[in-house]
mmCIF file with all atom_site columns, C-alpha atoms and ligand atoms in Angstrom:
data_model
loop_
_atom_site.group_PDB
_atom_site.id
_atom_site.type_symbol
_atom_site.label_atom_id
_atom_site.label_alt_id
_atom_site.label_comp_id
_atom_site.label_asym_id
_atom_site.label_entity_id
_atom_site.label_seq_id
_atom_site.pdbx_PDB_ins_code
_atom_site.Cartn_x
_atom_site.Cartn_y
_atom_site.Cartn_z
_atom_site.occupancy
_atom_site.B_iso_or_equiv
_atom_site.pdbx_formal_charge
_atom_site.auth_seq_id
_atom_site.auth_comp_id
_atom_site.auth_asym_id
_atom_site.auth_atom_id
_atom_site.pdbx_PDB_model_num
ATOM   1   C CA  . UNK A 1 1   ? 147.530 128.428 82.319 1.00 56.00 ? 7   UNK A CA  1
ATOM   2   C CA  . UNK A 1 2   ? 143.916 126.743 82.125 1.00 61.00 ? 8   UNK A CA  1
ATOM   3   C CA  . UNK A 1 3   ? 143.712 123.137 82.029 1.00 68.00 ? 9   UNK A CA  1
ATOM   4   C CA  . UNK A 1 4   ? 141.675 121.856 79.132 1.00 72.00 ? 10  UNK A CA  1
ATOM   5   C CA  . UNK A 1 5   ? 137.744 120.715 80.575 1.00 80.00 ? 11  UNK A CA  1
ATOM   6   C CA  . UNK A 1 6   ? 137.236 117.199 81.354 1.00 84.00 ? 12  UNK A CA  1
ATOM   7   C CA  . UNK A 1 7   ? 134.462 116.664 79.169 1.00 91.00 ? 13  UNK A CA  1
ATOM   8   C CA  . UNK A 1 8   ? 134.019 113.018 80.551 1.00 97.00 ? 14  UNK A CA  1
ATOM   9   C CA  . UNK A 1 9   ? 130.444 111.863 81.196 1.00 98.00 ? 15  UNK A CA  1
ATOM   10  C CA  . UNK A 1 10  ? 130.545 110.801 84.723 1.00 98.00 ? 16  UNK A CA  1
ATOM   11  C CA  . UNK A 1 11  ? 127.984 106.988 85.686 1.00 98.00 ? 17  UNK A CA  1
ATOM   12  C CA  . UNK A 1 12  ? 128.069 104.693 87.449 1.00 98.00 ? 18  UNK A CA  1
ATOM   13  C CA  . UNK A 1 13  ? 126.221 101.099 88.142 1.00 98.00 ? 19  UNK A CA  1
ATOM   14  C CA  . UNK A 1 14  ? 126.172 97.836  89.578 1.00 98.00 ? 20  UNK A CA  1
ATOM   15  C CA  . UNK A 1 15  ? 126.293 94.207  88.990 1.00 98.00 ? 21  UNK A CA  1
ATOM   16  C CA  . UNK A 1 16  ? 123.261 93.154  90.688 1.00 98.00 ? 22  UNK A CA  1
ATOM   17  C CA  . UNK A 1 17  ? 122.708 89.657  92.141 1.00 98.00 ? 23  UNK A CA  1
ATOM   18  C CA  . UNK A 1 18  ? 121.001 87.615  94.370 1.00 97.00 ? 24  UNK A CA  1
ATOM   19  C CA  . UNK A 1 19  ? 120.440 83.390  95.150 1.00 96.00 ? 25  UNK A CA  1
ATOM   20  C CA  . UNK A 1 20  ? 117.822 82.015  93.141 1.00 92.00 ? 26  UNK A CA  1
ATOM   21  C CA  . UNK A 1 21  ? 114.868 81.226  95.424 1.00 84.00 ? 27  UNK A CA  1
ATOM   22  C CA  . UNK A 1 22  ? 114.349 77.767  93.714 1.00 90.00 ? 28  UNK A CA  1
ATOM   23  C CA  . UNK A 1 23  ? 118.011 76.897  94.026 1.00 91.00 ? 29  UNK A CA  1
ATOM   24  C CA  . UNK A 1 24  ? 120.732 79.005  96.178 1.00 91.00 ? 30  UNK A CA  1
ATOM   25  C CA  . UNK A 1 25  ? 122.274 79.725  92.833 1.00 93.00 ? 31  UNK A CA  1
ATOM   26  C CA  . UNK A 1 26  ? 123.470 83.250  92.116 1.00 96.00 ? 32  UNK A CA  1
ATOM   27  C CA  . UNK A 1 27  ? 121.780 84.720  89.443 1.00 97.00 ? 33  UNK A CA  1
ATOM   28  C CA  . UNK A 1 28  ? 122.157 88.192  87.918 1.00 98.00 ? 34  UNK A CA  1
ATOM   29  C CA  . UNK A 1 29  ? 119.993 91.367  86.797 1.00 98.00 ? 35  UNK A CA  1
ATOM   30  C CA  . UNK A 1 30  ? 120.308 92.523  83.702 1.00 98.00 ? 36  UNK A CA  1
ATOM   31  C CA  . UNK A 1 31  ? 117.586 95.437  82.444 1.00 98.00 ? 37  UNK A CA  1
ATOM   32  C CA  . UNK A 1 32  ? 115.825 95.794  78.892 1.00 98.00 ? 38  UNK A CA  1
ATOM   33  C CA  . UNK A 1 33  ? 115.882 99.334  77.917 1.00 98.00 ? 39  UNK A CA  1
ATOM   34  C CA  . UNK A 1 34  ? 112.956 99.765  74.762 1.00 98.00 ? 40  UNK A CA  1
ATOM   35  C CA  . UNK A 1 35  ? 115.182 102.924 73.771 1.00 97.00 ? 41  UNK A CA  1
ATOM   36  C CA  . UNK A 1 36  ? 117.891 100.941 72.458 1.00 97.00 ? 42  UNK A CA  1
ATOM   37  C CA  . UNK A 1 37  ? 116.247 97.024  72.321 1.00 98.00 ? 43  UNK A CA  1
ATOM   38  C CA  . UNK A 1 38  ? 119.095 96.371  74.575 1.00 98.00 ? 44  UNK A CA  1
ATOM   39  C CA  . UNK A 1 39  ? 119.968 94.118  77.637 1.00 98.00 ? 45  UNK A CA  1
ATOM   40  C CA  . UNK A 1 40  ? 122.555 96.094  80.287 1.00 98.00 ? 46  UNK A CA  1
ATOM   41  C CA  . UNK A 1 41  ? 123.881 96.034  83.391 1.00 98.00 ? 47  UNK A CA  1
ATOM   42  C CA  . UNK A 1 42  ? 121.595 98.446  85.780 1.00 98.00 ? 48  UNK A CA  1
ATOM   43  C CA  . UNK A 1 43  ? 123.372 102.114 85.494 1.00 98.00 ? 49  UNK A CA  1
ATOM   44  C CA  . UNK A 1 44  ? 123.440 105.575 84.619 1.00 98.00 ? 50  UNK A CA  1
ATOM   45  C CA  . UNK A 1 45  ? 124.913 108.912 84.600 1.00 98.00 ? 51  UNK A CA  1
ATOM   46  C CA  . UNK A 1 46  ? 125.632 111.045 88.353 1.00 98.00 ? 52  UNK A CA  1
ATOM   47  C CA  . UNK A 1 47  ? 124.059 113.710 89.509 1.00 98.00 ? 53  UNK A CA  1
ATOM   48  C CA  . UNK A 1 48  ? 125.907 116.411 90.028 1.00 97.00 ? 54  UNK A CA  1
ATOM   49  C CA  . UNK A 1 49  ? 127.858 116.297 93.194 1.00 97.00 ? 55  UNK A CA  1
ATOM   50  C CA  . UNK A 1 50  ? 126.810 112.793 93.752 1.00 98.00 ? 56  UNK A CA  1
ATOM   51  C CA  . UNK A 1 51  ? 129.311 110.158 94.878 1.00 98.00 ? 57  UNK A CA  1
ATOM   52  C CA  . UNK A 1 52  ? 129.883 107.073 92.701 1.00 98.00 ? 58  UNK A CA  1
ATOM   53  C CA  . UNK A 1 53  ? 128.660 104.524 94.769 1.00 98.00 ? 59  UNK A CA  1
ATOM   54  C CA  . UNK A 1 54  ? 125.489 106.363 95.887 1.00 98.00 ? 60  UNK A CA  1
ATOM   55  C CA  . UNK A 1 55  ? 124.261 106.982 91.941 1.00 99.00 ? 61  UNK A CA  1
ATOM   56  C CA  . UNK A 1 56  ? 125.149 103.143 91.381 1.00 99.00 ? 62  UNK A CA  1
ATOM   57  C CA  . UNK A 1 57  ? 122.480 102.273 94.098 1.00 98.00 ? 63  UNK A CA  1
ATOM   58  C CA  . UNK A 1 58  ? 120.052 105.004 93.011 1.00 98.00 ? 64  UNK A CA  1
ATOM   59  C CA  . UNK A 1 59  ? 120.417 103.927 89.491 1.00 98.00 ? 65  UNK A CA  1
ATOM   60  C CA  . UNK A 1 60  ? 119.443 100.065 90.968 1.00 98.00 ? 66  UNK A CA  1
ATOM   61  C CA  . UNK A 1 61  ? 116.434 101.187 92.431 1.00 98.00 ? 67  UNK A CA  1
ATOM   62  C CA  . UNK A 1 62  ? 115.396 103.373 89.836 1.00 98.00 ? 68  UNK A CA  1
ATOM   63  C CA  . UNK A 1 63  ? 115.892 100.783 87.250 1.00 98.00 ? 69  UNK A CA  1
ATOM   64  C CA  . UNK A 1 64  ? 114.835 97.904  88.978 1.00 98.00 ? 70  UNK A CA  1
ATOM   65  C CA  . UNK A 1 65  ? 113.103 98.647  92.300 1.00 98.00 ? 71  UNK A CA  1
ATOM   66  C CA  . UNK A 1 66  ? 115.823 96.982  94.243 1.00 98.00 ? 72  UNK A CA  1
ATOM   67  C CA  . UNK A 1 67  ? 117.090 97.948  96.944 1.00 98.00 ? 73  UNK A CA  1
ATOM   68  C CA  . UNK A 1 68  ? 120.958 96.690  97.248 1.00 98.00 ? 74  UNK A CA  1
ATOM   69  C CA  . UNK A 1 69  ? 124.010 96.295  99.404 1.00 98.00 ? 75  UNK A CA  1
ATOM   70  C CA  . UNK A 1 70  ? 127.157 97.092  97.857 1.00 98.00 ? 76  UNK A CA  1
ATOM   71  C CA  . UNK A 1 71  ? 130.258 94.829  97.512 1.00 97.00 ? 77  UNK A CA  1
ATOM   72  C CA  . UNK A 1 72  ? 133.510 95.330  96.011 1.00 97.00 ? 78  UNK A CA  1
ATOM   73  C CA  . UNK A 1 73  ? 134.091 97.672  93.009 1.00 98.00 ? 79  UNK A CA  1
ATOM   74  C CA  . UNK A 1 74  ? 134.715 95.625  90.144 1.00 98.00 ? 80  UNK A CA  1
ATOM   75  C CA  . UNK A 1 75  ? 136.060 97.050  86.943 1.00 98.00 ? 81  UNK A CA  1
ATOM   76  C CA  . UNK A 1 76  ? 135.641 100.497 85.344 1.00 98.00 ? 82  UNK A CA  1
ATOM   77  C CA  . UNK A 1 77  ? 134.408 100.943 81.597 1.00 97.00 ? 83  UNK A CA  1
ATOM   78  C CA  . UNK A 1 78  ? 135.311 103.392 79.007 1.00 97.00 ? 84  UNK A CA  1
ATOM   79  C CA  . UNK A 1 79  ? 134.049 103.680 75.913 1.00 96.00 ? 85  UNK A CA  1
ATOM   80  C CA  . UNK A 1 80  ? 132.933 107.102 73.732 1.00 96.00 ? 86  UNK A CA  1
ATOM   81  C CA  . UNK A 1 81  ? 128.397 107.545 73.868 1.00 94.00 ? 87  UNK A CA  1
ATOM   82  C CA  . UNK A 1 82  ? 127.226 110.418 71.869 1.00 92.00 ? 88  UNK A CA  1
ATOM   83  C CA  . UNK A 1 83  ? 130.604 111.781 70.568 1.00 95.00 ? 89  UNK A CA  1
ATOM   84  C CA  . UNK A 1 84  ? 131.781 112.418 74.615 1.00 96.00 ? 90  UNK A CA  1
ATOM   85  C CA  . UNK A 1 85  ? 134.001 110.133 76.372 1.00 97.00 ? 91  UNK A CA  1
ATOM   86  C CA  . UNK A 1 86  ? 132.125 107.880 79.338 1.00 98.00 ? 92  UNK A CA  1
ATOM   87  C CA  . UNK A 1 87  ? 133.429 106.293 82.183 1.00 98.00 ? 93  UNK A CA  1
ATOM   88  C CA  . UNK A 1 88  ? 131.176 104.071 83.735 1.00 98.00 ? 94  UNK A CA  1
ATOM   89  C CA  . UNK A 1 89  ? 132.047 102.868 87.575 1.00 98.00 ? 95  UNK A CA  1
ATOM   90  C CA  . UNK A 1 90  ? 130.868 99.103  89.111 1.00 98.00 ? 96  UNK A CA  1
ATOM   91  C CA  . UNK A 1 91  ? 130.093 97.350  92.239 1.00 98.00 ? 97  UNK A CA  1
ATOM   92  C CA  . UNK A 1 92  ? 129.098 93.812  93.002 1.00 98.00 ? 98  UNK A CA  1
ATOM   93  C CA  . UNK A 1 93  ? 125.822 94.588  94.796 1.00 98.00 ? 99  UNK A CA  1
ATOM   94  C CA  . UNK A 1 94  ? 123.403 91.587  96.235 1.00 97.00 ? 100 UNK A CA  1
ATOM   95  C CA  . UNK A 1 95  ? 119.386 92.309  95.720 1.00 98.00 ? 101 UNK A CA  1
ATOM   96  C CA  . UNK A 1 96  ? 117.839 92.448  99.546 1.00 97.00 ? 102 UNK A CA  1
ATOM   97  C CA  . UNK A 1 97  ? 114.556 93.686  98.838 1.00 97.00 ? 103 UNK A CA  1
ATOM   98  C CA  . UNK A 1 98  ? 112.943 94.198  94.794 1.00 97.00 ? 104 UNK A CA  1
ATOM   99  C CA  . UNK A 1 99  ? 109.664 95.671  93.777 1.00 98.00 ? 105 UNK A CA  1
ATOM   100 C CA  . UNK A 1 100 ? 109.818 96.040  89.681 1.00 97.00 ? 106 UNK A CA  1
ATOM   101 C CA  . UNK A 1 101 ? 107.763 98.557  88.153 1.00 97.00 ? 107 UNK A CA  1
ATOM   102 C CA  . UNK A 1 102 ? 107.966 99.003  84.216 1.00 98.00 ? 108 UNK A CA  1
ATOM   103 C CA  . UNK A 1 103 ? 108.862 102.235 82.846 1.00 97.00 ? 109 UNK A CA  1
ATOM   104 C CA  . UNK A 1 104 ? 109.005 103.889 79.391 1.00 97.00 ? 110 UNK A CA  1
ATOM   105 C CA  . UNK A 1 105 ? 113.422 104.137 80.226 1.00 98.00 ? 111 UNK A CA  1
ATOM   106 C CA  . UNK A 1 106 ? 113.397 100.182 81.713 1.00 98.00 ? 112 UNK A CA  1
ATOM   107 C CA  . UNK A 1 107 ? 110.349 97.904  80.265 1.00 98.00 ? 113 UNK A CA  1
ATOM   108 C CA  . UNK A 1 108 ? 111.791 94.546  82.248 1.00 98.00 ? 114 UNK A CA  1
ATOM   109 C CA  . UNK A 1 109 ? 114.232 93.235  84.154 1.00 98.00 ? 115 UNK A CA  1
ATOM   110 C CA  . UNK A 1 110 ? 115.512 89.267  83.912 1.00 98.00 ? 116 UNK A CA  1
ATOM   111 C CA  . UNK A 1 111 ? 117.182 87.642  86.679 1.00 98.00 ? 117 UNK A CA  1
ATOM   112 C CA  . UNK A 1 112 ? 119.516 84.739  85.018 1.00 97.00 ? 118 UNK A CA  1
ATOM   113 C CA  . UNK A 1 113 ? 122.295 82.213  85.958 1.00 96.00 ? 119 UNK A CA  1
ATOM   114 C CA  . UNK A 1 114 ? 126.003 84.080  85.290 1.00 97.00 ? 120 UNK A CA  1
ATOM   115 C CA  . UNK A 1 115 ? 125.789 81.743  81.822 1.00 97.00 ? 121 UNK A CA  1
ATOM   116 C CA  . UNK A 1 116 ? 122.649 83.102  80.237 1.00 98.00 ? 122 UNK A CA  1
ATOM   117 C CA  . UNK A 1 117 ? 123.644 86.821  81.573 1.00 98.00 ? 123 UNK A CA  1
ATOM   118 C CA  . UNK A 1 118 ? 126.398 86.341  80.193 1.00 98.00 ? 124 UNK A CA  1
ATOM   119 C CA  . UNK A 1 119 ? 124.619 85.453  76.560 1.00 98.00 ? 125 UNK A CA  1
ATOM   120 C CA  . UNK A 1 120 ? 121.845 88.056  77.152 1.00 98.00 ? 126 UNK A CA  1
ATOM   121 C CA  . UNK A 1 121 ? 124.040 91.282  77.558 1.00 98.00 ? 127 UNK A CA  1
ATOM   122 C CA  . UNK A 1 122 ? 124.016 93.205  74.063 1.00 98.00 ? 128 UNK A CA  1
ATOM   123 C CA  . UNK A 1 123 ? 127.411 94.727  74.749 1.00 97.00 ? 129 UNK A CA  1
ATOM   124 C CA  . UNK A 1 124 ? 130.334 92.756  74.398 1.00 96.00 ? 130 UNK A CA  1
ATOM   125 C CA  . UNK A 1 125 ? 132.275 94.992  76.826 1.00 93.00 ? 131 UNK A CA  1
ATOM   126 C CA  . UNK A 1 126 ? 129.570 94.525  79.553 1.00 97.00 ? 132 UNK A CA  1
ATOM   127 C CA  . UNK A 1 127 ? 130.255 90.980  79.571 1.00 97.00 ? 133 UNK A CA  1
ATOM   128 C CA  . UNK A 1 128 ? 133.675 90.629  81.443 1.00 97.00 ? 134 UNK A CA  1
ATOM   129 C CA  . UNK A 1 129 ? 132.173 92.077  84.507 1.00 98.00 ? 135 UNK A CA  1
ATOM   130 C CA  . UNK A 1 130 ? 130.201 88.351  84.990 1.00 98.00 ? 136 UNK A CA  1
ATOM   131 C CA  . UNK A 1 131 ? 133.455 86.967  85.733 1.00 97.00 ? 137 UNK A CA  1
ATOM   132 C CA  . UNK A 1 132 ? 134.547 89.776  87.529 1.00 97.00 ? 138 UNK A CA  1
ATOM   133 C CA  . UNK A 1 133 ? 131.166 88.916  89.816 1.00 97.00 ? 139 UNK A CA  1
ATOM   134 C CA  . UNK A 1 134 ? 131.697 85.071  90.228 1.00 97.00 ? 140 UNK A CA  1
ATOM   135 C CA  . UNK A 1 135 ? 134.990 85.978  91.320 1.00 96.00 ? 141 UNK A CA  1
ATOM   136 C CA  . UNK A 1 136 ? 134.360 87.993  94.258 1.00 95.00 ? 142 UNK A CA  1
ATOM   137 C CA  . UNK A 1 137 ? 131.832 85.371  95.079 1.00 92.00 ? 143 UNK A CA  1
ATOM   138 C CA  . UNK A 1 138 ? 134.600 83.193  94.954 1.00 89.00 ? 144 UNK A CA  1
ATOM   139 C CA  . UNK A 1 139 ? 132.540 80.865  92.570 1.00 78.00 ? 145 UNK A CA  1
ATOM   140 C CA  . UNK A 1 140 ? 133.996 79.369  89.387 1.00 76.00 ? 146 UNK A CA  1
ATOM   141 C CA  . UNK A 1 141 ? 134.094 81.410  85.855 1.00 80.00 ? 147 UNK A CA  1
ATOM   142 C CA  . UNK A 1 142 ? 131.411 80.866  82.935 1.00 75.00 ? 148 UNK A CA  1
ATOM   143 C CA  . UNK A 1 143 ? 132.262 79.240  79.435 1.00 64.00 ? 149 UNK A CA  1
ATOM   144 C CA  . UNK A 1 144 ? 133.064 81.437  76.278 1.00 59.00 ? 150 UNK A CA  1
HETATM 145 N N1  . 8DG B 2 .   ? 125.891 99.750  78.320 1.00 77.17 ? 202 8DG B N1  1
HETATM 146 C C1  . 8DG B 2 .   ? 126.885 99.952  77.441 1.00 77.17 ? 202 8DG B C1  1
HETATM 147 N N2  . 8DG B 2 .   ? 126.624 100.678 76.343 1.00 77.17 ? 202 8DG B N2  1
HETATM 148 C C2  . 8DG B 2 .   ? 127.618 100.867 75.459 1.00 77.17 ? 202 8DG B C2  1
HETATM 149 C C3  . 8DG B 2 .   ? 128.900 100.309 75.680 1.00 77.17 ? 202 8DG B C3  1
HETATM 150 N N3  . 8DG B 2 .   ? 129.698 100.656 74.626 1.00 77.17 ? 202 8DG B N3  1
HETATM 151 C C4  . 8DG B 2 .   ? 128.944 101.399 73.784 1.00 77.17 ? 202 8DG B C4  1
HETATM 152 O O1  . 8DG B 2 .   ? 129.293 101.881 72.722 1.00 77.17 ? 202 8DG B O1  1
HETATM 153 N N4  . 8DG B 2 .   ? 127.661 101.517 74.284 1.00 77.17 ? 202 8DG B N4  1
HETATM 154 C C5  . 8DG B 2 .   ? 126.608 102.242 73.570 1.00 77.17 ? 202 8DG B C5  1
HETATM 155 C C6  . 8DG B 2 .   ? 125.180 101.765 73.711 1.00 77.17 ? 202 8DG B C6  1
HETATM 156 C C7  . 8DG B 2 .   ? 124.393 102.995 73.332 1.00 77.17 ? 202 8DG B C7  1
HETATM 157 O O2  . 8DG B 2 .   ? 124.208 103.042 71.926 1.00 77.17 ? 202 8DG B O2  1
HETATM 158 C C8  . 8DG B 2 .   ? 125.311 104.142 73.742 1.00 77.17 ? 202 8DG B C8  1
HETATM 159 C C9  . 8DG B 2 .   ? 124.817 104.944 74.918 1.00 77.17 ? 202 8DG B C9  1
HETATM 160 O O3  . 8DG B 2 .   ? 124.382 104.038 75.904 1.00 77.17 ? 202 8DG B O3  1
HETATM 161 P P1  . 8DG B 2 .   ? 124.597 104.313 77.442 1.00 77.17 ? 202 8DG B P1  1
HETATM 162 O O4  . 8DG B 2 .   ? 123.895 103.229 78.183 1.00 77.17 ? 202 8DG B O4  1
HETATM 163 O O5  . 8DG B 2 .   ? 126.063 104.479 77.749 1.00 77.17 ? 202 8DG B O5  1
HETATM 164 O O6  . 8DG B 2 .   ? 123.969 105.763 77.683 1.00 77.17 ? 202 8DG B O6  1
HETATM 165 P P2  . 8DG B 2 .   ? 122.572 106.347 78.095 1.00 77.17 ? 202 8DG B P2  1
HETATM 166 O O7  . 8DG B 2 .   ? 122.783 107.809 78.265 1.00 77.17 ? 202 8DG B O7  1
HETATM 167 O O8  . 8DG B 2 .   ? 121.532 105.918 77.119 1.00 77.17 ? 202 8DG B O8  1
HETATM 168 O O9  . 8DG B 2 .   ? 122.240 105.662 79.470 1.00 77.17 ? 202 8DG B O9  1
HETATM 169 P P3  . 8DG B 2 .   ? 122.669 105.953 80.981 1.00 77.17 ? 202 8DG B P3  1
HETATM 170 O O10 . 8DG B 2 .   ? 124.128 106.292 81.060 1.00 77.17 ? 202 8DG B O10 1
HETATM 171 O O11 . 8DG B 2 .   ? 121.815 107.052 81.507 1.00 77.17 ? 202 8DG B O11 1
HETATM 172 O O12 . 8DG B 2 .   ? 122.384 104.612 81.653 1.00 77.17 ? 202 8DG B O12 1
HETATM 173 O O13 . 8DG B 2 .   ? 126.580 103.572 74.063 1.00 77.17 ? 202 8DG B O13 1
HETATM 174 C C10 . 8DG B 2 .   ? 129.152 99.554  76.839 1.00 77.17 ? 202 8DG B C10 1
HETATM 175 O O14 . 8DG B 2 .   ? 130.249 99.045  77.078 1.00 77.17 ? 202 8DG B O14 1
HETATM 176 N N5  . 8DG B 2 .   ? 128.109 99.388  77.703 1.00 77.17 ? 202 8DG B N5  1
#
């Protein structure tokens, strides 16, 4: 008997952060794609073959010319994009090195206190995974 195809759309991406220069604060990346006039975590669909965590950190430096060390996974999303289910894997990942170049997929990238990425993020889903971040940095969660 065949199983039925998993149809799933297979991504994966990270919840980028590093301490702000000016004051040792964390602050967090979140990406403006012009396609959608939308503010998102860094992220995108595997290659095939490709292990989760290794698209999450190709998707980073594609999308924001960082280049990352990975943490602990933090929550998984689902949610249904273009009539297919998605499932979209996440890891904490601190910025070590960034060199931003716009393109026509990613047109800017803000860097912003867990509170204003918090605000910023379009999705309402994407939103939990702040907490999720300040947590594993063992730092205290954001209002609202
Ligand atoms: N980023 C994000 N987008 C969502 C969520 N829920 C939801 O309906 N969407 C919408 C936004 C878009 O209209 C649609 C597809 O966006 P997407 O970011 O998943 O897909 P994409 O193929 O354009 O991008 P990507 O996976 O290559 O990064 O899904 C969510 O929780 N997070």
């Amino acid at each position: 008997m065949s199983t039925p195809k998993d149809t799933t759309v297979q991504a994966a991406g990270c919840v980028l952060w590093r301490r702000s220069p000016a004051t040792g604060e964390p602050e967090l990346c979140l990406i403006h794609r012009p396609k959608y006039d939308d503010w998102s975590w860094p992220k995108g669909k595997l290659k095939r073959g490709e292990e989760a965590l290794a698209g999450a950190l190709r998707e980073v430096a594609e999308e924001t010319g960082c280049r990352a060390v990975p943490g602990p996974e933090l929550s998984t999303q689902r949610y249904r994009a273009n009539g297919r289910p998605k499932k979209v894997r996440y890891w904490a990942a601190e910025a070590v090195s960034c060199a931003f170049s716009p393109t026509d997929e990613v047109d800017r990238v803000l860097w912003l206190n867990p509170a204003a990425a918090r605000d910023r993020l379009t999705q309402a889903h994407d939103r939990p995974l702040v907490d999720e971040l300040l947590a594993v940095l063992h730092l205290p969660r954001t209002a609202g």
